[in-house]
Short mmCIF file of C-alpha atoms and ligand atoms in Angstrom, two decimals:
data_model
loop_
_atom_site.label_atom_id
_atom_site.label_comp_id
_atom_site.label_asym_id
_atom_site.label_seq_id
_atom_site.Cartn_x
_atom_site.Cartn_y
_atom_site.Cartn_z
CA MET H 1 108.02 89.03 84.26
CA ALA H 2 111.66 89.28 84.43
CA SER H 3 112.44 87.34 81.12
CA LYS H 4 113.58 89.44 78.73
CA VAL H 5 112.02 86.80 76.33
CA LYS H 6 109.83 88.65 73.81
CA PRO H 7 106.13 87.58 73.79
CA LEU H 8 106.45 85.40 70.49
CA LEU H 9 104.52 82.38 72.82
CA PRO H 10 101.17 81.69 70.54
CA LEU H 11 103.56 81.44 67.22
CA LEU H 12 106.95 79.47 68.24
CA GLY H 13 104.71 77.68 70.74
CA ALA H 14 102.98 76.51 68.04
CA PHE H 15 106.47 75.68 65.88
CA ALA H 16 107.64 73.89 68.85
CA VAL H 17 104.12 71.95 69.19
CA SER H 18 103.85 70.75 65.51
CA CYS H 19 107.52 71.71 63.92
CA GLY H 20 105.76 72.96 60.67
CA GLY H 21 103.21 69.81 61.21
CA GLY H 22 104.20 66.38 60.89
CA LYS H 23 107.29 66.25 62.41
CA PRO H 24 107.42 64.95 66.02
CA ALA H 25 106.90 67.52 69.11
CA GLY H 26 109.96 67.77 71.34
CA PRO H 27 112.19 66.90 72.64
CA ASN H 28 111.37 66.39 76.16
CA ILE H 29 114.39 66.94 78.81
CA VAL H 30 114.20 65.80 81.77
CA TYR H 31 116.93 66.81 84.44
CA VAL H 32 117.37 65.39 87.68
CA PHE H 33 119.69 66.50 89.94
CA PRO H 34 120.59 65.37 93.90
CA ASP H 35 122.63 67.41 95.86
CA GLN H 36 126.24 66.14 96.84
CA PHE H 37 126.16 63.02 94.59
CA ARG H 38 129.21 62.51 93.80
CA ASN H 39 130.68 61.15 91.08
CA GLN H 40 133.17 58.59 92.84
CA ALA H 41 129.29 56.66 94.22
CA LEU H 42 128.44 55.34 91.18
CA SER H 43 129.37 51.86 91.14
CA PHE H 44 129.48 50.94 87.58
CA TRP H 45 132.85 52.63 86.84
CA ASN H 46 134.38 49.20 89.02
CA ASP H 47 132.76 47.30 86.23
CA PRO H 48 134.42 45.80 83.14
CA ASP H 49 133.00 47.07 80.64
CA PHE H 50 133.75 50.28 82.00
CA ALA H 51 137.21 49.90 82.57
CA GLY H 52 140.23 52.40 82.01
CA ALA H 53 137.49 55.80 81.69
CA GLN H 54 138.80 56.31 85.42
CA ASN H 55 141.62 55.04 87.43
CA TRP H 56 140.54 55.30 90.81
CA GLN H 57 138.38 52.90 92.30
CA ALA H 58 134.28 53.75 93.05
CA ASP H 59 132.49 53.27 96.02
CA PRO H 60 130.79 50.57 96.77
CA SER H 61 127.13 51.64 96.44
CA HIS H 62 124.22 49.74 95.22
CA THR H 63 122.92 51.51 92.25
CA PRO H 64 121.19 49.21 89.86
CA ARG H 65 119.16 51.83 87.97
CA LEU H 66 122.03 54.18 87.55
CA ASN H 67 124.63 51.19 86.01
CA ALA H 68 122.08 50.08 83.57
CA PHE H 69 121.23 54.06 82.68
CA ALA H 70 124.89 54.50 82.24
CA ARG H 71 124.69 51.71 79.58
CA GLU H 72 122.03 53.19 77.73
CA SER H 73 123.89 57.24 77.56
CA VAL H 74 126.57 59.20 76.64
CA VAL H 75 128.29 59.11 79.98
CA LEU H 76 130.82 61.99 81.00
CA SER H 77 133.91 61.10 82.83
CA ARG H 78 135.47 64.21 83.59
CA ALA H 79 132.33 66.50 83.84
CA THR H 80 132.84 69.49 86.58
CA SER H 81 131.24 71.33 88.76
CA ALA H 82 132.93 75.31 88.18
CA CYS H 83 132.31 76.51 91.81
CA PRO H 84 130.96 73.58 93.31
CA LEU H 85 128.33 74.52 95.77
CA SER H 86 124.62 74.27 96.12
CA SER H 87 123.56 78.06 94.73
CA PRO H 88 126.62 78.89 92.43
CA TYR H 89 125.63 75.39 90.59
CA ARG H 90 122.55 76.87 90.41
CA GLY H 91 122.93 79.60 88.99
CA MET H 92 125.61 78.51 86.09
CA PHE H 93 122.84 75.91 85.43
CA LEU H 94 120.15 78.21 85.01
CA THR H 95 122.18 80.89 82.77
CA GLY H 96 125.35 79.33 81.48
CA MET H 97 127.23 82.38 82.88
CA TYR H 98 129.57 82.51 85.67
CA PRO H 99 128.63 83.98 89.05
CA GLU H 100 129.58 87.75 88.26
CA ARG H 101 127.26 87.59 85.41
CA ASN H 102 124.66 85.78 86.96
CA GLY H 103 124.91 86.85 90.34
CA ILE H 104 125.84 84.00 92.80
CA TYR H 105 128.92 83.86 94.00
CA ASN H 106 128.08 81.82 97.32
CA ASN H 107 125.02 79.83 99.03
CA CYS H 108 122.02 82.08 99.14
CA MET H 109 121.19 83.24 102.72
CA ALA H 110 119.62 86.60 104.29
CA THR H 111 123.11 87.58 105.67
CA ARG H 112 124.44 87.77 101.53
CA PRO H 113 121.27 89.98 100.26
CA ASP H 114 123.12 90.87 96.97
CA ASN H 115 123.66 87.17 96.21
CA THR H 116 120.89 85.93 94.32
CA LEU H 117 120.32 85.03 90.99
CA ASP H 118 119.74 88.05 88.45
CA PRO H 119 115.97 88.31 87.91
CA ASP H 120 116.87 90.09 84.84
CA ALA H 121 119.33 87.41 83.58
CA GLU H 122 118.07 84.79 80.83
CA CYS H 123 117.79 81.29 82.04
CA ILE H 124 117.79 77.85 80.00
CA SER H 125 113.29 77.90 81.63
CA ASP H 126 113.09 81.07 80.24
CA VAL H 127 114.54 80.54 76.83
CA PHE H 128 112.37 76.84 76.67
CA SER H 129 109.14 78.64 77.93
CA ALA H 130 109.19 81.52 74.87
CA HIS H 131 109.71 78.82 72.30
CA GLY H 132 107.43 76.75 73.44
CA TRP H 133 108.27 74.37 76.27
CA ASP H 134 106.32 73.77 78.96
CA CYS H 135 108.44 73.82 82.54
CA GLY H 136 108.38 72.45 85.56
CA TYR H 137 110.90 72.62 88.43
CA ILE H 138 110.56 70.25 91.87
CA GLY H 139 112.45 70.34 94.79
CA LYS H 140 115.37 72.53 95.88
CA LEU H 141 116.15 75.85 94.30
CA HIS H 142 118.50 77.65 96.81
CA ALA H 143 118.97 80.10 94.11
CA GLU H 144 117.20 82.98 95.43
CA VAL H 145 118.16 85.46 98.57
CA PRO H 146 115.43 84.80 101.59
CA MET H 147 112.91 87.29 101.29
CA LYS H 148 110.11 88.66 103.15
CA ASN H 149 107.46 87.46 101.60
CA ASP H 150 106.09 84.38 102.80
CA PRO H 151 102.64 83.48 100.94
CA ASP H 152 101.15 82.71 104.74
CA ASN H 153 102.72 85.30 106.78
CA PRO H 154 103.36 88.89 104.59
CA GLY H 155 106.23 90.75 105.80
CA ASN H 156 108.00 87.81 107.01
CA TYR H 157 110.52 85.66 106.36
CA VAL H 158 109.16 82.15 105.55
CA SER H 159 110.95 80.39 108.96
CA SER H 160 111.81 81.79 112.22
CA ARG H 161 115.16 80.43 111.51
CA ARG H 162 118.16 83.05 111.68
CA PRO H 163 119.61 83.81 109.54
CA GLU H 164 117.43 82.76 107.31
CA TRP H 165 118.55 80.19 104.63
CA ASP H 166 114.94 79.06 103.10
CA ALA H 167 113.35 81.20 100.37
CA TYR H 168 110.05 81.01 98.88
CA THR H 169 110.09 81.90 95.09
CA PRO H 170 107.29 84.19 93.77
CA PRO H 171 105.76 83.54 90.58
CA SER H 172 107.56 86.95 89.16
CA ARG H 173 110.89 85.14 90.17
CA ARG H 174 110.52 81.90 87.99
CA HIS H 175 112.08 82.47 85.25
CA GLY H 176 109.40 80.72 82.49
CA PHE H 177 108.86 77.78 84.92
CA ASN H 178 105.12 77.41 84.88
CA TYR H 179 104.71 74.51 86.85
CA TRP H 180 106.71 75.19 90.45
CA TYR H 181 107.07 72.90 93.31
CA SER H 182 109.88 74.27 95.32
CA TYR H 183 111.82 75.74 97.95
CA GLY H 184 114.50 77.55 99.08
CA THR H 185 117.04 75.08 100.99
CA PHE H 186 115.97 73.07 104.09
CA ASP H 187 117.90 69.88 105.43
CA VAL H 188 115.07 67.45 106.79
CA HIS H 189 114.65 64.50 104.48
CA ARG H 190 111.84 63.24 106.12
CA ASN H 191 109.86 66.54 107.02
CA PRO H 192 110.23 68.83 103.77
CA HIS H 193 107.97 71.57 102.45
CA TYR H 194 106.98 72.91 99.18
CA TRP H 195 105.19 76.13 97.81
CA ASP H 196 103.65 74.87 94.65
CA THR H 197 102.67 76.85 91.55
CA GLU H 198 99.71 79.32 93.20
CA GLY H 199 102.11 79.75 96.09
CA LYS H 200 100.19 77.29 98.73
CA ARG H 201 102.44 75.88 100.89
CA HIS H 202 102.77 71.67 101.56
CA ASP H 203 104.51 69.43 104.49
CA PRO H 204 103.70 65.79 103.16
CA HIS H 205 105.73 64.21 106.06
CA GLU H 206 107.76 62.09 103.71
CA PHE H 207 110.79 61.12 102.15
CA SER H 208 112.07 64.24 99.82
CA VAL H 209 112.66 62.31 97.46
CA LYS H 210 110.10 59.61 97.32
CA HIS H 211 107.59 62.99 97.43
CA GLU H 212 109.19 64.48 94.76
CA THR H 213 109.78 61.78 92.19
CA ASP H 214 105.95 60.98 92.79
CA LYS H 215 106.11 64.97 91.63
CA ALA H 216 107.64 64.21 89.09
CA ILE H 217 105.75 61.05 87.74
CA SER H 218 102.36 62.73 88.05
CA TYR H 219 103.92 65.38 85.97
CA ILE H 220 105.29 63.05 83.36
CA MET H 221 102.19 61.35 83.48
CA ASN H 222 100.17 64.66 83.51
CA ARG H 223 97.39 63.16 85.83
CA GLY H 224 96.55 65.91 87.59
CA GLY H 225 96.89 68.38 84.58
CA GLU H 226 100.09 69.98 85.61
CA ARG H 227 101.01 70.82 81.97
CA ASP H 228 100.17 71.64 78.39
CA PRO H 229 99.45 67.65 76.78
CA ARG H 230 100.41 69.92 73.62
CA LYS H 231 104.11 70.62 74.13
CA PRO H 232 107.30 69.36 74.80
CA PHE H 233 107.94 70.09 78.66
CA PHE H 234 111.23 70.74 80.31
CA LEU H 235 111.29 69.13 83.89
CA CYS H 236 113.60 70.01 86.29
CA VAL H 237 113.81 67.29 89.61
CA ALA H 238 116.43 69.01 92.07
CA TYR H 239 116.29 65.98 95.29
CA ASN H 240 118.04 67.27 98.02
CA PRO H 241 119.45 63.90 99.62
CA PRO H 242 122.41 62.70 99.49
CA HIS H 243 123.24 65.65 100.88
CA GLN H 244 123.81 65.88 104.77
CA PRO H 245 122.50 65.14 107.34
CA TYR H 246 123.27 61.42 106.90
CA GLY H 247 123.75 60.34 110.67
CA LYS H 248 120.45 58.42 111.52
CA VAL H 249 117.72 56.10 110.47
CA GLU H 250 115.51 59.02 110.57
CA ASP H 251 117.47 60.88 107.26
CA LEU H 252 116.54 57.72 105.21
CA GLU H 253 113.88 56.92 103.11
CA SER H 254 114.15 53.21 104.97
CA GLU H 255 116.01 50.86 107.09
CA GLU H 256 116.48 48.54 103.68
CA ASP H 257 119.06 50.71 102.40
CA LEU H 258 120.96 51.08 105.51
CA ALA H 259 120.73 47.29 105.96
CA LEU H 260 122.92 47.14 102.31
CA TYR H 261 125.87 48.97 104.03
CA ALA H 262 125.07 48.80 107.60
CA ASP H 263 127.21 45.49 108.50
CA LYS H 264 130.70 46.55 105.80
CA SER H 265 133.61 47.47 108.10
CA LEU H 266 135.04 51.04 107.07
CA SER H 267 137.95 49.35 105.34
CA GLU H 268 135.50 47.98 102.75
CA LEU H 269 133.27 51.42 102.43
CA TYR H 270 136.10 53.42 101.84
CA VAL H 271 137.93 52.37 99.08
CA ARG H 272 140.05 55.45 97.87
CA GLU H 273 143.64 55.34 99.81
CA ASN H 274 143.16 59.32 100.58
CA ALA H 275 140.32 58.87 103.35
CA ASP H 276 141.00 58.94 106.98
CA THR H 277 138.56 56.85 108.65
CA THR H 278 139.68 58.08 111.95
CA MET H 279 137.64 60.97 111.49
CA PRO H 280 134.46 61.76 113.61
CA LYS H 281 132.39 61.74 110.49
CA ALA H 282 133.54 58.25 108.84
CA PRO H 283 130.74 56.14 110.03
CA SER H 284 128.13 58.72 108.10
CA ILE H 285 129.26 56.93 104.75
CA ARG H 286 126.66 54.39 105.70
CA TYR H 287 123.86 56.91 105.31
CA TYR H 288 125.65 58.94 102.65
CA LEU H 289 125.38 55.45 100.55
CA ALA H 290 122.24 54.41 101.58
CA ASN H 291 120.77 57.88 100.23
CA VAL H 292 122.75 57.14 97.38
CA THR H 293 120.79 54.32 96.86
CA ALA H 294 117.42 55.76 97.47
CA VAL H 295 118.12 58.04 95.06
CA ASP H 296 119.11 55.45 92.42
CA ARG H 297 115.66 53.35 93.56
CA ASN H 298 113.69 56.83 92.63
CA PHE H 299 115.64 57.94 89.40
CA GLY H 300 114.45 54.41 88.18
CA ARG H 301 110.88 55.48 88.64
CA ILE H 302 111.10 58.67 86.60
CA LEU H 303 112.73 56.36 83.98
CA ASP H 304 109.67 53.68 84.58
CA ALA H 305 107.20 56.52 84.09
CA LEU H 306 109.09 57.79 80.95
CA LYS H 307 108.68 54.50 79.32
CA GLU H 308 104.65 53.81 80.80
CA ALA H 309 104.19 57.56 79.23
CA GLY H 310 105.33 56.39 75.98
CA LEU H 311 107.67 59.44 76.38
CA GLU H 312 111.27 57.54 76.74
CA GLU H 313 112.39 57.42 72.78
CA ASN H 314 111.98 61.95 72.44
CA THR H 315 113.19 62.99 76.03
CA ILE H 316 116.68 63.63 76.71
CA VAL H 317 116.83 62.18 80.48
CA VAL H 318 119.86 63.52 82.41
CA PHE H 319 121.40 62.52 85.87
CA THR H 320 123.95 64.88 86.99
CA SER H 321 124.60 66.80 90.89
CA ASP H 322 125.51 70.19 91.76
CA HIS H 323 129.08 69.02 93.39
CA GLY H 324 130.26 65.69 94.96
CA GLU H 325 131.31 65.08 98.26
CA THR H 326 134.94 64.61 99.92
CA MET H 327 133.66 62.19 102.64
CA CYS H 328 136.65 61.73 104.45
CA SER H 329 139.13 62.07 102.02
CA HIS H 330 142.33 64.50 101.99
CA GLY H 331 141.15 64.53 105.99
CA THR H 332 138.97 67.89 105.52
CA ALA H 333 135.15 67.64 106.95
CA ASP H 334 133.89 70.73 104.43
CA PRO H 335 132.14 68.03 101.77
CA LYS H 336 132.36 70.51 98.88
CA ASN H 337 133.70 73.79 97.92
CA SER H 338 137.24 72.27 96.76
CA ILE H 339 139.21 71.60 94.20
CA TRP H 340 139.48 67.57 95.01
CA THR H 341 138.49 65.06 92.31
CA GLU H 342 135.59 64.43 94.81
CA SER H 343 134.10 67.52 95.76
CA PHE H 344 135.00 69.09 91.95
CA THR H 345 133.90 66.41 89.61
CA VAL H 346 130.55 65.17 89.28
CA PRO H 347 128.26 62.61 87.42
CA PHE H 348 126.71 63.48 83.99
CA MET H 349 124.93 61.16 81.88
CA ILE H 350 122.18 61.84 79.18
CA ARG H 351 120.49 59.33 77.90
CA TRP H 352 118.26 60.25 74.25
CA PRO H 353 117.96 56.87 72.63
CA SER H 354 116.96 57.68 68.94
CA HIS H 355 120.37 60.22 68.91
CA LEU H 356 123.05 59.80 71.37
CA PRO H 357 124.69 56.24 71.17
CA PRO H 358 126.32 54.83 74.40
CA ARG H 359 129.26 55.56 75.17
CA VAL H 360 131.99 57.20 77.85
CA ASP H 361 133.28 60.47 76.53
CA SER H 362 135.79 62.23 78.57
CA VAL H 363 135.09 65.49 77.38
CA MET H 364 135.12 68.54 79.90
CA LEU H 365 131.94 69.53 80.67
CA SER H 366 131.61 72.59 82.79
CA SER H 367 128.64 73.84 84.55
CA THR H 368 128.25 76.78 82.39
CA ASP H 369 128.13 74.34 79.29
CA ILE H 370 124.87 72.45 80.35
CA MET H 371 122.37 75.28 79.19
CA PRO H 372 124.00 75.91 75.59
CA THR H 373 124.30 72.35 75.06
CA LEU H 374 120.76 71.36 75.98
CA LEU H 375 119.26 74.29 74.18
CA SER H 376 121.24 73.15 71.03
CA MET H 377 120.04 69.61 71.39
CA ALA H 378 116.52 70.82 71.70
CA GLY H 379 116.86 72.81 68.35
CA LEU H 380 117.17 76.19 69.76
CA ARG H 381 121.00 76.79 69.07
CA ARG H 382 120.24 79.83 67.50
CA GLN H 383 118.00 80.99 70.31
CA ILE H 384 120.92 80.34 72.65
CA PRO H 385 121.53 84.11 74.52
CA SER H 386 124.39 86.15 73.81
CA ARG H 387 125.92 86.45 77.11
CA VAL H 388 126.01 82.90 77.70
CA GLN H 389 129.61 82.26 78.28
CA GLY H 390 129.33 78.13 78.02
CA ARG H 391 130.04 76.29 75.74
CA ASP H 392 127.35 74.30 73.50
CA LEU H 393 128.83 70.62 73.31
CA SER H 394 126.12 69.43 72.15
CA ARG H 395 128.23 68.39 68.48
CA ILE H 396 131.00 66.32 70.62
CA LEU H 397 127.98 64.56 72.74
CA GLU H 398 126.43 63.20 69.13
CA GLY H 399 130.09 62.19 68.13
CA LYS H 400 130.35 65.16 65.78
CA SER H 401 133.19 67.19 67.00
CA GLU H 402 136.47 67.10 67.19
CA ASN H 403 136.95 70.67 68.39
CA ARG H 404 136.47 69.47 72.38
CA PRO H 405 137.47 71.34 75.35
CA ASP H 406 140.62 69.84 76.83
CA LYS H 407 140.26 72.15 80.70
CA ALA H 408 138.29 73.46 83.11
CA LEU H 409 137.60 76.13 85.02
CA TYR H 410 137.31 76.16 88.96
CA LEU H 411 136.16 79.18 90.93
CA ARG H 412 135.66 79.94 94.81
CA CYS H 413 134.87 83.20 96.14
CA THR H 414 134.43 83.67 99.76
CA ASN H 415 132.54 86.38 102.11
CA GLY H 416 134.00 89.84 101.65
CA PRO H 417 134.13 92.18 104.81
CA LYS H 418 130.67 92.71 106.61
CA ASP H 419 128.99 95.72 107.00
CA ALA H 420 127.90 97.83 109.69
CA ASP H 421 124.83 95.59 109.68
CA GLY H 422 127.12 92.66 109.31
CA LEU H 423 125.77 91.70 106.07
CA VAL H 424 127.98 90.45 103.37
CA ARG H 425 127.88 92.42 99.82
CA THR H 426 131.04 91.85 98.44
CA PHE H 427 133.20 88.12 97.21
CA PHE H 428 136.76 87.71 98.14
CA GLN H 429 137.46 85.89 94.69
CA GLU H 430 140.07 83.50 96.96
CA ALA H 431 141.09 81.03 94.25
CA ARG H 432 140.90 79.89 90.32
CA GLY H 433 141.92 76.79 89.39
CA ILE H 434 142.46 74.57 86.00
CA LYS H 435 141.75 71.17 85.88
CA THR H 436 143.15 69.37 82.42
CA PRO H 437 142.94 65.59 81.30
CA GLU H 438 146.20 65.02 83.31
CA TRP H 439 146.22 67.98 86.12
CA THR H 440 144.43 69.70 88.53
CA MET H 441 146.36 72.84 89.92
CA GLU H 442 144.76 75.23 92.17
CA VAL H 443 145.82 79.11 92.93
CA CYS H 444 144.92 80.95 95.97
CA MET H 445 145.69 84.54 96.87
CA LYS H 446 146.01 86.14 100.31
CA ARG H 447 143.27 89.00 101.33
CA ASP H 448 146.17 91.55 100.42
CA THR H 449 146.11 89.59 96.72
CA THR H 450 149.62 88.61 97.07
CA LEU H 451 149.83 84.67 96.51
CA LYS H 452 148.89 82.34 99.09
CA SER H 453 149.55 78.40 97.87
CA VAL H 454 149.88 76.94 94.77
CA MET H 455 148.39 72.90 94.47
CA ILE H 456 149.43 70.87 91.90
CA PHE H 457 148.39 67.29 91.19
CA ASN H 458 149.14 64.64 88.62
CA ASP H 459 145.78 62.84 88.05
CA VAL H 460 147.41 60.25 86.11
CA THR H 461 150.00 58.90 88.25
CA ASP H 462 148.42 60.06 91.41
CA PRO H 463 144.70 59.77 91.15
CA TYR H 464 144.01 60.19 94.66
CA GLN H 465 145.92 63.40 94.80
CA MET H 466 147.86 62.75 97.59
CA HIS H 467 151.24 64.06 96.54
CA PRO H 468 151.61 67.31 95.66
CA ILE H 469 154.00 68.90 93.39
CA SER H 470 155.53 72.04 94.20
CA PRO H 471 156.04 74.73 91.18
CA GLU H 472 159.75 74.50 91.85
CA GLU H 473 159.75 71.17 91.24
CA ARG H 474 157.87 70.79 87.93
CA PRO H 475 158.23 74.53 86.31
CA GLU H 476 157.10 73.40 82.90
CA VAL H 477 154.18 71.81 84.21
CA PHE H 478 153.28 74.77 86.52
CA GLN H 479 153.74 77.29 83.28
CA SER H 480 151.94 75.22 80.91
CA LEU H 481 148.87 75.22 83.38
CA LEU H 482 149.11 78.68 84.24
CA ASP H 483 148.46 79.40 80.14
CA ASP H 484 145.75 77.02 80.47
CA LEU H 485 144.33 78.90 83.61
CA GLN H 486 144.98 82.38 81.80
CA GLU H 487 142.98 81.28 78.75
CA GLU H 488 140.03 80.20 80.34
CA LEU H 489 139.95 83.49 82.75
CA GLU H 490 140.28 85.46 80.19
CA ARG H 491 137.58 83.53 77.78
CA THR H 492 135.18 84.14 80.37
CA SER H 493 135.95 87.83 81.60
CA ASP H 494 137.18 86.85 84.51
CA VAL H 495 137.57 89.28 87.32
CA TRP H 496 141.36 87.88 87.75
CA ALA H 497 142.01 88.65 84.29
CA ARG H 498 140.26 91.80 84.46
CA GLU H 499 142.10 93.05 87.01
CA LYS H 500 145.38 91.59 87.14
CA ILE H 501 144.71 89.61 89.85
CA LEU H 502 148.71 87.59 90.83
CA SER H 503 149.17 89.08 86.61
CA ARG H 504 152.94 88.41 87.84
CA LEU H 505 152.55 84.53 87.57
CA PHE H 506 151.48 85.04 84.26
CA ARG H 507 152.49 85.85 80.85
CA SER H 508 152.41 89.32 79.46
CA LYS H 509 150.54 89.51 76.63
CA PRO H 510 151.35 92.46 74.26
CA1 CA I 1 124.70 71.44 97.35
#
């Protein structure tokens, strides 16, 4: 087993379950994260009781369950995905560490053979498992390099696609998750597949979100004996929609979801001033929002199951996403992997009825902060691994602390040169950026490590990021943002700080 956690399971498990006898077990944690679900798709931001929390218009989406959930939750208005791509996000969520420490710089695929979750990294699930939690993972993992380990076809990849993207994760690499119903990455929403705890493949031929929700409900209700009922549980549900494809009815759960948007004009659906509705992608917003609605409905079914099982009070429920979706904003066809607010910011709502009074909080939670924050909330503050780089924000979410992070780091790592076999083994640390309550800045370098570009936006006066400000226009702002960026690069021991990349920009330290 990859975990470095020593096998104190029986003793500590008993502690977590009984907590010295008498105290209730738990809490349980249910962590739901659809893929590419942007913060702007949460329509409650437009509601009067959220007025002032955002200075932009949210999409005209139909999300009744999420809107109700928001009113029961601490809703973060400025959560970010530090490296807004599927695999890097998952690496940071699972380990609380940035790519250089967790091993995932870019999306996992076979031609990036070393780009994979470090099997020895101590993951959030390793810690929960070692301290008495039952751990389940359902849905898209996309944190493993594809290997020739198909359980049904030994010595081969799991599909004939080249290069291979999908992956099977054997038990030795599951990091404490004892219940497994997952896959690497695969984008046919009505024909998903999964490998279960024993490595048996399932092809259910139904919409993935619906199917994974059924599995999650069965786990919560323990209908099939999926979990040890004496233990609290940590359950991850990783939906793929509203990730693309989003272009036809076959990409959706039902035509009824599409009907909510089908008759609306593009000018009604695109409320953000920065969107280019002449792009070929533009009509796909109807399908994107239809899957936002499908996620909303199925997430609601998970909430219903928790209530029915009597677990609502003592279960922490998180709804978030791995990154956003630009959806024709800024004229880019790339939905993610950029510092644009539609890509970089994410939904983050956390509900724990007995502990977290509902409210909006603008704390700048980043992807690496999630692991230490959840462990701490669950009573495992002292068990946060020492290599974790994220911050424990549990006291802030509980409304107890004044020491609030006021900036969030952004990273972009693109492919390094291919080797003689056509494989990518190193990554080019192309860009770093910083977001503060007022500003967004990205600094980008050329391959020869000289400065390529600086992009600065005032997110208060220019919420749609349509008016870039040059460093020459506002030198004092530029310097202040460089200072913020430098502080984060040094705090996280980033390669830009260690190797003094573009060091002439930054203030020299004595
Ligand atoms: Ca993704």
